PDB file of C-alpha atoms in Angstrom:
ATOM      1  CA  UNK A 123       9.176  21.866  76.203  1.00 55.00           C
ATOM      2  CA  UNK A 124      12.545  22.239  74.338  1.00 59.00           C
ATOM      3  CA  UNK A 125      13.087  18.429  74.119  1.00 57.00           C
ATOM      4  CA  UNK A 126       9.519  17.900  72.501  1.00 57.00           C
ATOM      5  CA  UNK A 127      10.461  20.424  69.740  1.00 60.00           C
ATOM      6  CA  UNK A 128      13.487  18.817  68.955  1.00 54.00           C
ATOM      7  CA  UNK A 129      11.981  15.429  68.879  1.00 58.00           C
ATOM      8  CA  UNK A 130       9.085  17.133  66.533  1.00 59.00           C
ATOM      9  CA  UNK A 131      11.625  18.381  64.358  1.00 55.00           C
ATOM     10  CA  UNK A 132      13.594  15.245  64.259  1.00 53.00           C
ATOM     11  CA  UNK A 133      10.771  13.201  63.017  1.00 56.00           C
ATOM     12  CA  UNK A 134       9.742  15.765  60.436  1.00 57.00           C
ATOM     13  CA  UNK A 135      12.884  15.771  59.225  1.00 52.00           C
ATOM     14  CA  UNK A 136      13.057  12.123  59.022  1.00 59.00           C
ATOM     15  CA  UNK A 137       9.690  11.791  57.328  1.00 52.00           C
ATOM     16  CA  UNK A 138      10.974  14.232  54.604  1.00 48.00           C
ATOM     17  CA  UNK A 139      14.253  12.359  54.214  1.00 58.00           C
ATOM     18  CA  UNK A 140      12.526   8.860  53.482  1.00 55.00           C
ATOM     19  CA  UNK A 141       9.815  10.763  51.143  1.00 53.00           C
ATOM     20  CA  UNK A 142      12.503  12.226  49.196  1.00 56.00           C
ATOM     21  CA  UNK A 143      14.446   8.933  49.018  1.00 57.00           C
ATOM     22  CA  UNK A 144      11.187   7.056  48.044  1.00 74.00           C
ATOM     23  CA  UNK A 145      10.338   9.925  45.361  1.00 68.00           C
ATOM     24  CA  UNK A 146      13.868   9.446  43.649  1.00 74.00           C
ATOM     25  CA  UNK A 147      13.340   5.583  43.624  1.00 73.00           C
ATOM     26  CA  UNK A 148      10.123   6.137  41.933  1.00 73.00           C
ATOM     27  CA  UNK A 149      11.694   8.406  39.531  1.00 76.00           C
ATOM     28  CA  UNK A 150      14.714   6.034  38.908  1.00 79.00           C
ATOM     29  CA  UNK A 151      12.155   2.889  38.536  1.00 79.00           C
ATOM     30  CA  UNK A 152      10.184   5.003  35.792  1.00 81.00           C
ATOM     31  CA  UNK A 153      13.271   5.744  34.047  1.00 83.00           C
ATOM     32  CA  UNK A 154      14.350   2.021  33.906  1.00 80.00           C
ATOM     33  CA  UNK A 155      10.978   0.821  32.642  1.00 79.00           C
ATOM     34  CA  UNK A 156      10.936   3.706  30.247  1.00 81.00           C
ATOM     35  CA  UNK A 157      14.054   2.634  28.801  1.00 82.00           C
ATOM     36  CA  UNK A 158      13.073  -0.998  28.481  1.00 82.00           C
ATOM     37  CA  UNK A 159       9.790   0.052  26.952  1.00 80.00           C
ATOM     38  CA  UNK A 160      11.663   1.835  24.226  1.00 80.00           C
ATOM     39  CA  UNK A 161      14.011  -1.079  23.754  1.00 79.00           C
ATOM     40  CA  UNK A 162      10.854  -3.299  23.145  1.00 79.00           C
ATOM     41  CA  UNK A 163       9.092  -1.066  20.893  1.00 80.00           C
ATOM     42  CA  UNK A 164      12.431  -0.759  18.636  1.00 79.00           C
ATOM     43  CA  UNK A 165      12.381  -4.297  18.518  1.00 80.00           C
ATOM     44  CA  UNK A 166       8.591  -4.642  18.046  1.00 80.00           C
ATOM     45  CA  UNK A 167       9.125  -2.108  14.895  1.00 79.00           C
ATOM     46  CA  UNK A 168      12.038  -4.071  13.363  1.00 81.00           C
ATOM     47  CA  UNK A 169      10.068  -7.307  13.554  1.00 82.00           C
ATOM     48  CA  UNK A 170       7.105  -5.101  11.976  1.00 81.00           C
ATOM     49  CA  UNK A 171       9.293  -4.348   9.103  1.00 78.00           C
ATOM     50  CA  UNK A 172      10.307  -7.762   8.527  1.00 80.00           C
ATOM     51  CA  UNK A 173       7.110  -8.696   8.318  1.00 81.00           C
ATOM     52  CA  UNK A 174       5.711  -5.759   5.811  1.00 77.00           C
ATOM     53  CA  UNK A 175       8.805  -7.148   3.611  1.00 74.00           C
ATOM     54  CA  UNK A 176       7.527 -10.546   3.703  1.00 77.00           C
ATOM     55  CA  UNK A 177       4.384  -9.465   2.825  1.00 73.00           C
ATOM     56  CA  UNK A 178       5.348  -7.685  -0.164  1.00 67.00           C
ATOM     57  CA  UNK A 179       7.368 -10.680  -1.533  1.00 68.00           C
ATOM     58  CA  UNK A 180       3.817 -12.772  -1.076  1.00 69.00           C
ATOM     59  CA  UNK A 181       2.058 -10.509  -3.116  1.00 61.00           C
ATOM     60  CA  UNK A 182       4.559 -10.257  -5.750  1.00 60.00           C
ATOM     61  CA  UNK A 183       4.703 -14.073  -6.048  1.00 62.00           C
ATOM     62  CA  UNK A 184       0.982 -14.164  -5.973  1.00 65.00           C
ATOM     63  CA  UNK A 185      -0.141 -12.701  -9.117  1.00 74.00           C
ATOM     64  CA  UNK A 186      -2.302  -9.523  -9.371  1.00 81.00           C
ATOM     65  CA  UNK A 187      -1.836  -7.221  -6.314  1.00 80.00           C
ATOM     66  CA  UNK A 188      -4.918  -4.913  -5.755  1.00 81.00           C
ATOM     67  CA  UNK A 189      -5.620  -2.175  -3.513  1.00 80.00           C
ATOM     68  CA  UNK A 190      -8.559   0.130  -2.638  1.00 81.00           C
ATOM     69  CA  UNK A 191      -8.890   3.168  -0.219  1.00 79.00           C
ATOM     70  CA  UNK A 192     -11.273   6.233  -0.223  1.00 79.00           C
ATOM     71  CA  UNK A 193     -11.762   9.231   2.008  1.00 81.00           C
ATOM     72  CA  UNK A 194     -15.187  10.929   2.444  1.00 82.00           C
ATOM     73  CA  UNK A 195     -14.979  13.966   4.520  1.00 82.00           C
ATOM     74  CA  UNK A 196     -18.172  16.383   5.501  1.00 80.00           C
ATOM     75  CA  UNK A 197     -17.622  19.882   7.288  1.00 81.00           C
ATOM     76  CA  UNK A 198     -20.644  21.914   8.454  1.00 81.00           C
ATOM     77  CA  UNK A 199     -20.528  24.967  10.218  1.00 81.00           C
ATOM     78  CA  UNK A 200     -23.154  27.609  11.347  1.00 80.00           C
ATOM     79  CA  UNK A 201     -22.805  30.766  13.408  1.00 79.00           C
ATOM     80  CA  UNK A 202     -25.592  33.055  14.918  1.00 80.00           C
ATOM     81  CA  UNK A 203     -24.874  36.286  16.049  1.00 73.00           C
ATOM     82  CA  UNK A 204     -21.503  34.734  17.194  1.00 73.00           C
ATOM     83  CA  UNK A 205     -19.645  37.991  18.086  1.00 68.00           C
ATOM     84  CA  UNK A 206     -16.193  36.036  17.810  1.00 67.00           C
ATOM     85  CA  UNK A 207     -16.605  35.275  14.293  1.00 67.00           C
ATOM     86  CA  UNK A 208     -15.496  37.747  11.791  1.00 73.00           C
ATOM     87  CA  UNK A 209     -19.154  37.087   9.965  1.00 72.00           C
ATOM     88  CA  UNK A 210     -21.402  36.437  12.998  1.00 77.00           C
ATOM     89  CA  UNK A 211     -24.000  35.322  10.797  1.00 78.00           C
ATOM     90  CA  UNK A 212     -22.663  32.678   8.365  1.00 77.00           C
ATOM     91  CA  UNK A 213     -22.691  29.122   7.359  1.00 80.00           C
ATOM     92  CA  UNK A 214     -20.394  26.969   5.255  1.00 79.00           C
ATOM     93  CA  UNK A 215     -20.569  23.120   3.945  1.00 84.00           C
ATOM     94  CA  UNK A 216     -17.937  20.975   2.401  1.00 85.00           C
ATOM     95  CA  UNK A 217     -17.931  17.622   0.843  1.00 86.00           C
ATOM     96  CA  UNK A 218     -14.881  15.913  -0.504  1.00 85.00           C
ATOM     97  CA  UNK A 219     -14.498  12.464  -1.856  1.00 86.00           C
ATOM     98  CA  UNK A 220     -11.152  10.829  -2.717  1.00 84.00           C
ATOM     99  CA  UNK A 221     -10.955   7.325  -4.261  1.00 85.00           C
ATOM    100  CA  UNK A 222      -7.383   5.618  -4.932  1.00 85.00           C
ATOM    101  CA  UNK A 223      -7.389   1.912  -6.612  1.00 88.00           C
ATOM    102  CA  UNK A 224      -4.656   0.092  -8.425  1.00 87.00           C
ATOM    103  CA  UNK A 225      -4.197  -3.451  -9.851  1.00 89.00           C
ATOM    104  CA  UNK A 226      -0.630  -4.626 -10.551  1.00 86.00           C
ATOM    105  CA  UNK A 227       1.004  -7.930 -11.625  1.00 86.00           C
ATOM    106  CA  UNK A 228       4.608  -8.701 -11.292  1.00 82.00           C
ATOM    107  CA  UNK A 229       6.408 -11.562 -13.374  1.00 82.00           C
ATOM    108  CA  UNK A 230       9.461 -12.937 -14.009  1.00 81.00           C
ATOM    109  CA  UNK A 231       9.761 -11.036 -17.298  1.00 88.00           C
ATOM    110  CA  UNK A 232       7.097  -8.188 -17.612  1.00 88.00           C
ATOM    111  CA  UNK A 233       4.718  -6.385 -15.411  1.00 86.00           C
ATOM    112  CA  UNK A 234       1.634  -4.485 -15.695  1.00 90.00           C
ATOM    113  CA  UNK A 235       0.418  -1.715 -13.598  1.00 89.00           C
ATOM    114  CA  UNK A 236      -2.955  -0.181 -13.299  1.00 92.00           C
ATOM    115  CA  UNK A 237      -3.755   3.150 -11.386  1.00 89.00           C
ATOM    116  CA  UNK A 238      -7.001   4.980 -10.922  1.00 91.00           C
ATOM    117  CA  UNK A 239      -6.838   8.608  -8.863  1.00 87.00           C
ATOM    118  CA  UNK A 240     -10.274  10.148  -8.364  1.00 90.00           C
ATOM    119  CA  UNK A 241     -11.161  13.640  -6.304  1.00 87.00           C
ATOM    120  CA  UNK A 242     -14.100  15.305  -6.078  1.00 87.00           C
ATOM    121  CA  UNK A 243     -14.950  18.559  -3.533  1.00 87.00           C
ATOM    122  CA  UNK A 244     -17.660  21.214  -3.013  1.00 86.00           C
ATOM    123  CA  UNK A 245     -18.199  24.028  -0.959  1.00 83.00           C
ATOM    124  CA  UNK A 246     -20.776  26.461  -0.207  1.00 82.00           C
ATOM    125  CA  UNK A 247     -20.527  29.755   1.834  1.00 79.00           C
ATOM    126  CA  UNK A 248     -23.266  31.933   3.347  1.00 80.00           C
ATOM    127  CA  UNK A 249     -22.208  35.055   4.857  1.00 75.00           C
ATOM    128  CA  UNK A 250     -24.346  37.515   6.371  1.00 69.00           C
ATOM    129  CA  UNK A 251     -27.476  35.653   5.238  1.00 62.00           C
ATOM    130  CA  UNK A 252     -26.425  36.252   1.511  1.00 65.00           C
ATOM    131  CA  UNK A 253     -27.183  32.762  -0.052  1.00 61.00           C
ATOM    132  CA  UNK A 254     -24.002  31.115  -1.450  1.00 57.00           C
ATOM    133  CA  UNK A 255     -26.275  28.594  -3.702  1.00 62.00           C
ATOM    134  CA  UNK A 256     -26.536  24.922  -3.692  1.00 69.00           C
ATOM    135  CA  UNK A 257     -23.518  23.156  -2.333  1.00 61.00           C
ATOM    136  CA  UNK A 258     -23.258  20.600  -5.643  1.00 63.00           C
ATOM    137  CA  UNK A 259     -23.088  24.000  -7.663  1.00 69.00           C
ATOM    138  CA  UNK A 260     -19.917  24.813  -6.160  1.00 69.00           C
ATOM    139  CA  UNK A 261     -17.537  22.228  -7.003  1.00 70.00           C
ATOM    140  CA  UNK A 262     -14.092  23.349  -6.090  1.00 74.00           C
ATOM    141  CA  UNK A 263     -11.766  20.127  -7.037  1.00 78.00           C
ATOM    142  CA  UNK A 264     -12.389  17.629 -10.034  1.00 81.00           C
ATOM    143  CA  UNK A 265      -9.862  15.222 -11.230  1.00 86.00           C
ATOM    144  CA  UNK A 266      -9.987  11.810 -12.897  1.00 89.00           C
ATOM    145  CA  UNK A 267      -6.754   9.797 -13.722  1.00 89.00           C
ATOM    146  CA  UNK A 268      -6.452   6.613 -15.464  1.00 91.00           C
ATOM    147  CA  UNK A 269      -3.081   4.796 -16.012  1.00 91.00           C
ATOM    148  CA  UNK A 270      -2.160   1.643 -17.552  1.00 93.00           C
ATOM    149  CA  UNK A 271       1.605   0.532 -17.568  1.00 91.00           C
ATOM    150  CA  UNK A 272       2.884  -2.640 -19.373  1.00 93.00           C
ATOM    151  CA  UNK A 273       6.775  -3.213 -19.305  1.00 91.00           C
ATOM    152  CA  UNK A 274       9.196  -6.040 -20.589  1.00 93.00           C
ATOM    153  CA  UNK A 275      12.165  -6.218 -18.378  1.00 91.00           C
ATOM    154  CA  UNK A 276      15.691  -6.145 -19.664  1.00 92.00           C
ATOM    155  CA  UNK A 277      16.824  -6.269 -16.611  1.00 89.00           C
ATOM    156  CA  UNK A 278      15.411  -6.631 -12.786  1.00 85.00           C
ATOM    157  CA  UNK A 279      14.891  -2.985 -12.544  1.00 88.00           C
ATOM    158  CA  UNK A 280      14.917  -1.265 -16.332  1.00 91.00           C
ATOM    159  CA  UNK A 281      12.169  -1.974 -18.534  1.00 93.00           C
ATOM    160  CA  UNK A 282      11.086  -1.097 -22.114  1.00 94.00           C
ATOM    161  CA  UNK A 283       7.548   0.272 -21.601  1.00 94.00           C
ATOM    162  CA  UNK A 284       4.165   1.371 -22.993  1.00 94.00           C
ATOM    163  CA  UNK A 285       1.864   3.625 -21.500  1.00 92.00           C
ATOM    164  CA  UNK A 286      -1.415   5.005 -21.814  1.00 93.00           C
ATOM    165  CA  UNK A 287      -2.863   7.555 -19.571  1.00 91.00           C
ATOM    166  CA  UNK A 288      -6.152   9.596 -19.444  1.00 91.00           C
ATOM    167  CA  UNK A 289      -6.228  12.719 -17.302  1.00 87.00           C
ATOM    168  CA  UNK A 290      -9.641  14.676 -16.994  1.00 88.00           C
ATOM    169  CA  UNK A 291     -12.338  15.422 -14.633  1.00 85.00           C
ATOM    170  CA  UNK A 292     -15.405  13.672 -13.689  1.00 84.00           C
ATOM    171  CA  UNK A 293     -17.955  16.043 -14.269  1.00 81.00           C
ATOM    172  CA  UNK A 294     -16.443  17.570 -17.692  1.00 79.00           C
ATOM    173  CA  UNK A 295     -15.461  14.330 -19.063  1.00 83.00           C
ATOM    174  CA  UNK A 296     -12.526  15.380 -21.645  1.00 80.00           C
ATOM    175  CA  UNK A 297     -13.825  18.897 -21.627  1.00 78.00           C
ATOM    176  CA  UNK A 298     -10.839  19.759 -21.083  1.00 79.00           C
ATOM    177  CA  UNK A 299      -8.718  16.471 -20.705  1.00 83.00           C
ATOM    178  CA  UNK A 300      -5.723  14.659 -22.087  1.00 85.00           C
ATOM    179  CA  UNK A 301      -5.047  11.414 -23.620  1.00 90.00           C
ATOM    180  CA  UNK A 302      -1.399  10.176 -23.584  1.00 91.00           C
ATOM    181  CA  UNK A 303       0.054   7.126 -25.469  1.00 93.00           C
ATOM    182  CA  UNK A 304       3.614   6.539 -25.395  1.00 92.00           C
ATOM    183  CA  UNK A 305       6.820   3.867 -25.296  1.00 94.00           C
ATOM    184  CA  UNK A 306      10.169   4.437 -23.673  1.00 94.00           C
ATOM    185  CA  UNK A 307      11.685   3.020 -20.423  1.00 94.00           C
ATOM    186  CA  UNK A 308      10.636   2.250 -16.775  1.00 93.00           C
ATOM    187  CA  UNK A 309      13.051   2.234 -14.003  1.00 92.00           C
ATOM    188  CA  UNK A 310      11.891   0.219 -10.649  1.00 87.00           C
ATOM    189  CA  UNK A 311      15.052   0.980  -8.048  1.00 88.00           C
ATOM    190  CA  UNK A 312      12.628  -0.591  -5.586  1.00 84.00           C
ATOM    191  CA  UNK A 313       9.491  -2.623  -5.281  1.00 76.00           C
ATOM    192  CA  UNK A 314       7.094   0.272  -4.200  1.00 82.00           C
ATOM    193  CA  UNK A 315       8.518   3.240  -6.893  1.00 87.00           C
ATOM    194  CA  UNK A 316       7.946   3.038 -10.502  1.00 88.00           C
ATOM    195  CA  UNK A 317       9.764   6.003 -12.580  1.00 92.00           C
ATOM    196  CA  UNK A 318       8.341   6.246 -16.504  1.00 92.00           C
ATOM    197  CA  UNK A 319      10.228   8.290 -19.121  1.00 93.00           C
ATOM    198  CA  UNK A 320       8.750   8.126 -22.213  1.00 94.00           C
ATOM    199  CA  UNK A 321      10.513  10.079 -24.965  1.00 94.00           C
ATOM    200  CA  UNK A 322       8.255   9.247 -27.612  1.00 93.00           C
ATOM    201  CA  UNK A 323       4.894  10.241 -26.388  1.00 93.00           C
ATOM    202  CA  UNK A 324       1.664  11.339 -28.346  1.00 92.00           C
ATOM    203  CA  UNK A 325      -0.578  13.590 -26.415  1.00 88.00           C
ATOM    204  CA  UNK A 326      -3.913  14.551 -27.571  1.00 86.00           C
ATOM    205  CA  UNK A 327      -5.772  17.513 -25.786  1.00 81.00           C
ATOM    206  CA  UNK A 328      -9.281  18.222 -25.718  1.00 80.00           C
ATOM    207  CA  UNK A 329     -10.372  21.807 -25.084  1.00 75.00           C
ATOM    208  CA  UNK A 330     -13.493  22.941 -23.179  1.00 70.00           C
ATOM    209  CA  UNK A 331     -15.102  24.498 -25.805  1.00 62.00           C
ATOM    210  CA  UNK A 332     -17.188  22.160 -28.061  1.00 59.00           C
ATOM    211  CA  UNK A 333     -16.320  23.894 -31.199  1.00 59.00           C
ATOM    212  CA  UNK A 334     -12.733  23.657 -30.905  1.00 62.00           C
ATOM    213  CA  UNK A 335     -11.021  20.398 -32.363  1.00 71.00           C
ATOM    214  CA  UNK A 336      -8.900  18.174 -30.248  1.00 71.00           C
ATOM    215  CA  UNK A 337      -4.881  19.156 -30.926  1.00 77.00           C
ATOM    216  CA  UNK A 338      -2.298  16.284 -30.840  1.00 80.00           C
ATOM    217  CA  UNK A 339       1.518  16.854 -30.004  1.00 85.00           C
ATOM    218  CA  UNK A 340       4.699  14.823 -29.726  1.00 89.00           C
ATOM    219  CA  UNK A 341       6.696  15.398 -26.740  1.00 90.00           C
ATOM    220  CA  UNK A 342       8.268  13.602 -23.404  1.00 92.00           C
ATOM    221  CA  UNK A 343       6.146  11.939 -20.952  1.00 92.00           C
ATOM    222  CA  UNK A 344       7.538  11.415 -17.235  1.00 92.00           C
ATOM    223  CA  UNK A 345       5.544   9.909 -14.134  1.00 91.00           C
ATOM    224  CA  UNK A 346       6.620   8.719 -10.860  1.00 92.00           C
ATOM    225  CA  UNK A 347       4.250   6.319  -8.543  1.00 88.00           C
ATOM    226  CA  UNK A 348       5.401   5.755  -5.012  1.00 89.00           C
ATOM    227  CA  UNK A 349       3.784   4.218  -2.259  1.00 83.00           C
ATOM    228  CA  UNK A 350       4.789   3.418   1.335  1.00 81.00           C
ATOM    229  CA  UNK A 351       3.211   2.551   4.605  1.00 78.00           C
ATOM    230  CA  UNK A 352       5.133   4.334   7.490  1.00 76.00           C
ATOM    231  CA  UNK A 353       5.275   3.205  11.249  1.00 76.00           C
ATOM    232  CA  UNK A 354       5.164   5.527  13.569  1.00 71.00           C
ATOM    233  CA  UNK A 355       5.197   5.040  17.485  1.00 70.00           C
ATOM    234  CA  UNK A 356       3.087   1.530  16.491  1.00 71.00           C
ATOM    235  CA  UNK A 357       0.492   3.403  13.989  1.00 74.00           C
ATOM    236  CA  UNK A 358       0.647   2.571  10.170  1.00 77.00           C
ATOM    237  CA  UNK A 359       0.155   5.724   7.843  1.00 80.00           C
ATOM    238  CA  UNK A 360      -0.387   4.930   4.199  1.00 80.00           C
ATOM    239  CA  UNK A 361       1.545   7.620   1.549  1.00 83.00           C
ATOM    240  CA  UNK A 362       0.777   7.495  -1.959  1.00 83.00           C
ATOM    241  CA  UNK A 363       2.547  10.002  -4.268  1.00 88.00           C
ATOM    242  CA  UNK A 364       2.222  10.573  -8.198  1.00 87.00           C
ATOM    243  CA  UNK A 365       3.964  12.776 -10.210  1.00 91.00           C
ATOM    244  CA  UNK A 366       3.262  13.528 -13.933  1.00 88.00           C
ATOM    245  CA  UNK A 367       4.495  15.769 -16.584  1.00 89.00           C
ATOM    246  CA  UNK A 368       4.823  16.639 -20.216  1.00 90.00           C
ATOM    247  CA  UNK A 369       7.087  18.435 -22.269  1.00 89.00           C
ATOM    248  CA  UNK A 370       6.091  19.172 -25.800  1.00 89.00           C
ATOM    249  CA  UNK A 371       8.479  19.325 -28.722  1.00 87.00           C
ATOM    250  CA  UNK A 372       6.741  22.343 -30.343  1.00 81.00           C
ATOM    251  CA  UNK A 373       5.342  25.817 -28.963  1.00 76.00           C
ATOM    252  CA  UNK A 374       1.671  24.862 -30.189  1.00 70.00           C
ATOM    253  CA  UNK A 375      -1.034  26.045 -28.137  1.00 67.00           C
ATOM    254  CA  UNK A 376      -4.698  25.245 -27.724  1.00 64.00           C
ATOM    255  CA  UNK A 377      -7.471  27.404 -27.584  1.00 64.00           C
ATOM    256  CA  UNK A 378      -9.784  27.016 -24.116  1.00 63.00           C
ATOM    257  CA  UNK A 379     -12.419  28.730 -22.553  1.00 59.00           C
ATOM    258  CA  UNK A 380     -13.657  29.404 -18.796  1.00 59.00           C
ATOM    259  CA  UNK A 381     -17.100  28.750 -17.680  1.00 58.00           C
ATOM    260  CA  UNK A 382     -17.828  32.457 -18.817  1.00 61.00           C
ATOM    261  CA  UNK A 383     -16.659  31.725 -22.387  1.00 61.00           C
ATOM    262  CA  UNK A 384     -13.768  34.082 -22.241  1.00 63.00           C
ATOM    263  CA  UNK A 385     -10.926  32.224 -24.338  1.00 65.00           C
ATOM    264  CA  UNK A 386      -7.392  32.235 -23.953  1.00 66.00           C
ATOM    265  CA  UNK A 387      -4.160  30.129 -25.484  1.00 67.00           C
ATOM    266  CA  UNK A 388      -2.868  27.689 -23.167  1.00 67.00           C
ATOM    267  CA  UNK A 389       0.221  26.050 -23.673  1.00 68.00           C
ATOM    268  CA  UNK A 390       0.334  21.796 -23.899  1.00 75.00           C
ATOM    269  CA  UNK A 391       3.209  21.443 -20.897  1.00 80.00           C
ATOM    270  CA  UNK A 392       1.963  19.729 -17.875  1.00 83.00           C
ATOM    271  CA  UNK A 393       2.869  19.209 -14.286  1.00 87.00           C
ATOM    272  CA  UNK A 394       1.111  17.372 -11.675  1.00 86.00           C
ATOM    273  CA  UNK A 395       1.926  16.331  -8.239  1.00 89.00           C
ATOM    274  CA  UNK A 396      -0.489  14.386  -6.212  1.00 83.00           C
ATOM    275  CA  UNK A 397      -0.082  13.107  -2.475  1.00 84.00           C
ATOM    276  CA  UNK A 398      -2.418  11.227  -0.313  1.00 80.00           C
ATOM    277  CA  UNK A 399      -1.846  10.217   3.547  1.00 79.00           C
ATOM    278  CA  UNK A 400      -4.315   7.528   5.167  1.00 76.00           C
ATOM    279  CA  UNK A 401      -4.330   6.471   8.738  1.00 74.00           C
ATOM    280  CA  UNK A 402      -6.744   4.767  11.424  1.00 71.00           C
ATOM    281  CA  UNK A 403      -8.009   7.134  14.137  1.00 68.00           C
ATOM    282  CA  UNK A 404     -10.241   4.524  15.800  1.00 67.00           C
ATOM    283  CA  UNK A 405     -10.714   0.913  15.494  1.00 63.00           C
ATOM    284  CA  UNK A 406     -11.404   0.632  11.326  1.00 52.00           C
TER     285      UNK A 406
END
C-alpha cells in the first residue's frame, strides 16, 4: 500500500514538473515571437514613413494638390422613467457637420494655398417633458472660414506673400464677420507647416446689427496652418490645425448686439485655434 502511494505521488510530481516546463517554454516562445513582431512592425512603420514622404514629393511635382474631408455626427438619446438618470424623463438630439477642403500649388518660384473650414452644429434638450424646441432652432456652433494665400519665394522657405481671408458664420453670413487683406512674409519650415506674418493687414469688421456700418482697422495678421498624418500601431490618424490672430494698431471698438438686441462694444483683436482629427474606424 505504501509503495502504491509513493508511486502515485511520484507520477503526479513528474506530471506537474513536465507541465511547468511546458508552460515556461510556451511563455518563452511567446516572448520571442512578440519581439520578432515588434521588430517587423518597426520596419513596416519606417517603410510607411518613406512612402508618405515620396507621396508628398510626387504631389508637389504634380501641380495642384487637393483634399477634402468631412464629418457628420448624430446623437439621439431618450430616457423614460430611468431612475439612473438625473432627469428620468428627458431626451436630446445633436447633429454636427464639419468640412475641411484645400487646393494648393507649389512651384519653383511661387505657391498658392487655398483652404475652406466649415463647422455647423445643433443640439436640443428636453427635460421632464419640457419642450426644448426644434433642433435646427438651437445652433451651438457656426463657423465659415475661407482663405487664399499667394507667395513669391525669396528662398526655399521664406516668401513675400499676400493673404485674403474671410471669417464668418454660415447661417448669419457677415453678420457678424471679418474680411482681411494684407501683405508680409510667409515661412514654410517643413512641407506641411505654413506660418504667415503680415504686419500690413487691413481688417474690415462687420457687426451683427444691420444699422451699424462696418469698421476697418490696420493691424498685424498672424496665421499658421499645420497638417500631418500620424501612424499609430498601423492606424493612420489625420490631424489638421489652424491658428489665426489679429492685433489692431489702434484701440477702436465695434458696436455689436446679441440675438436679444443687447448692445456692447467689442474690441477688434482676435485669436482662433481650430483642430480636426480624423481616422478610420471600420473599412472606409
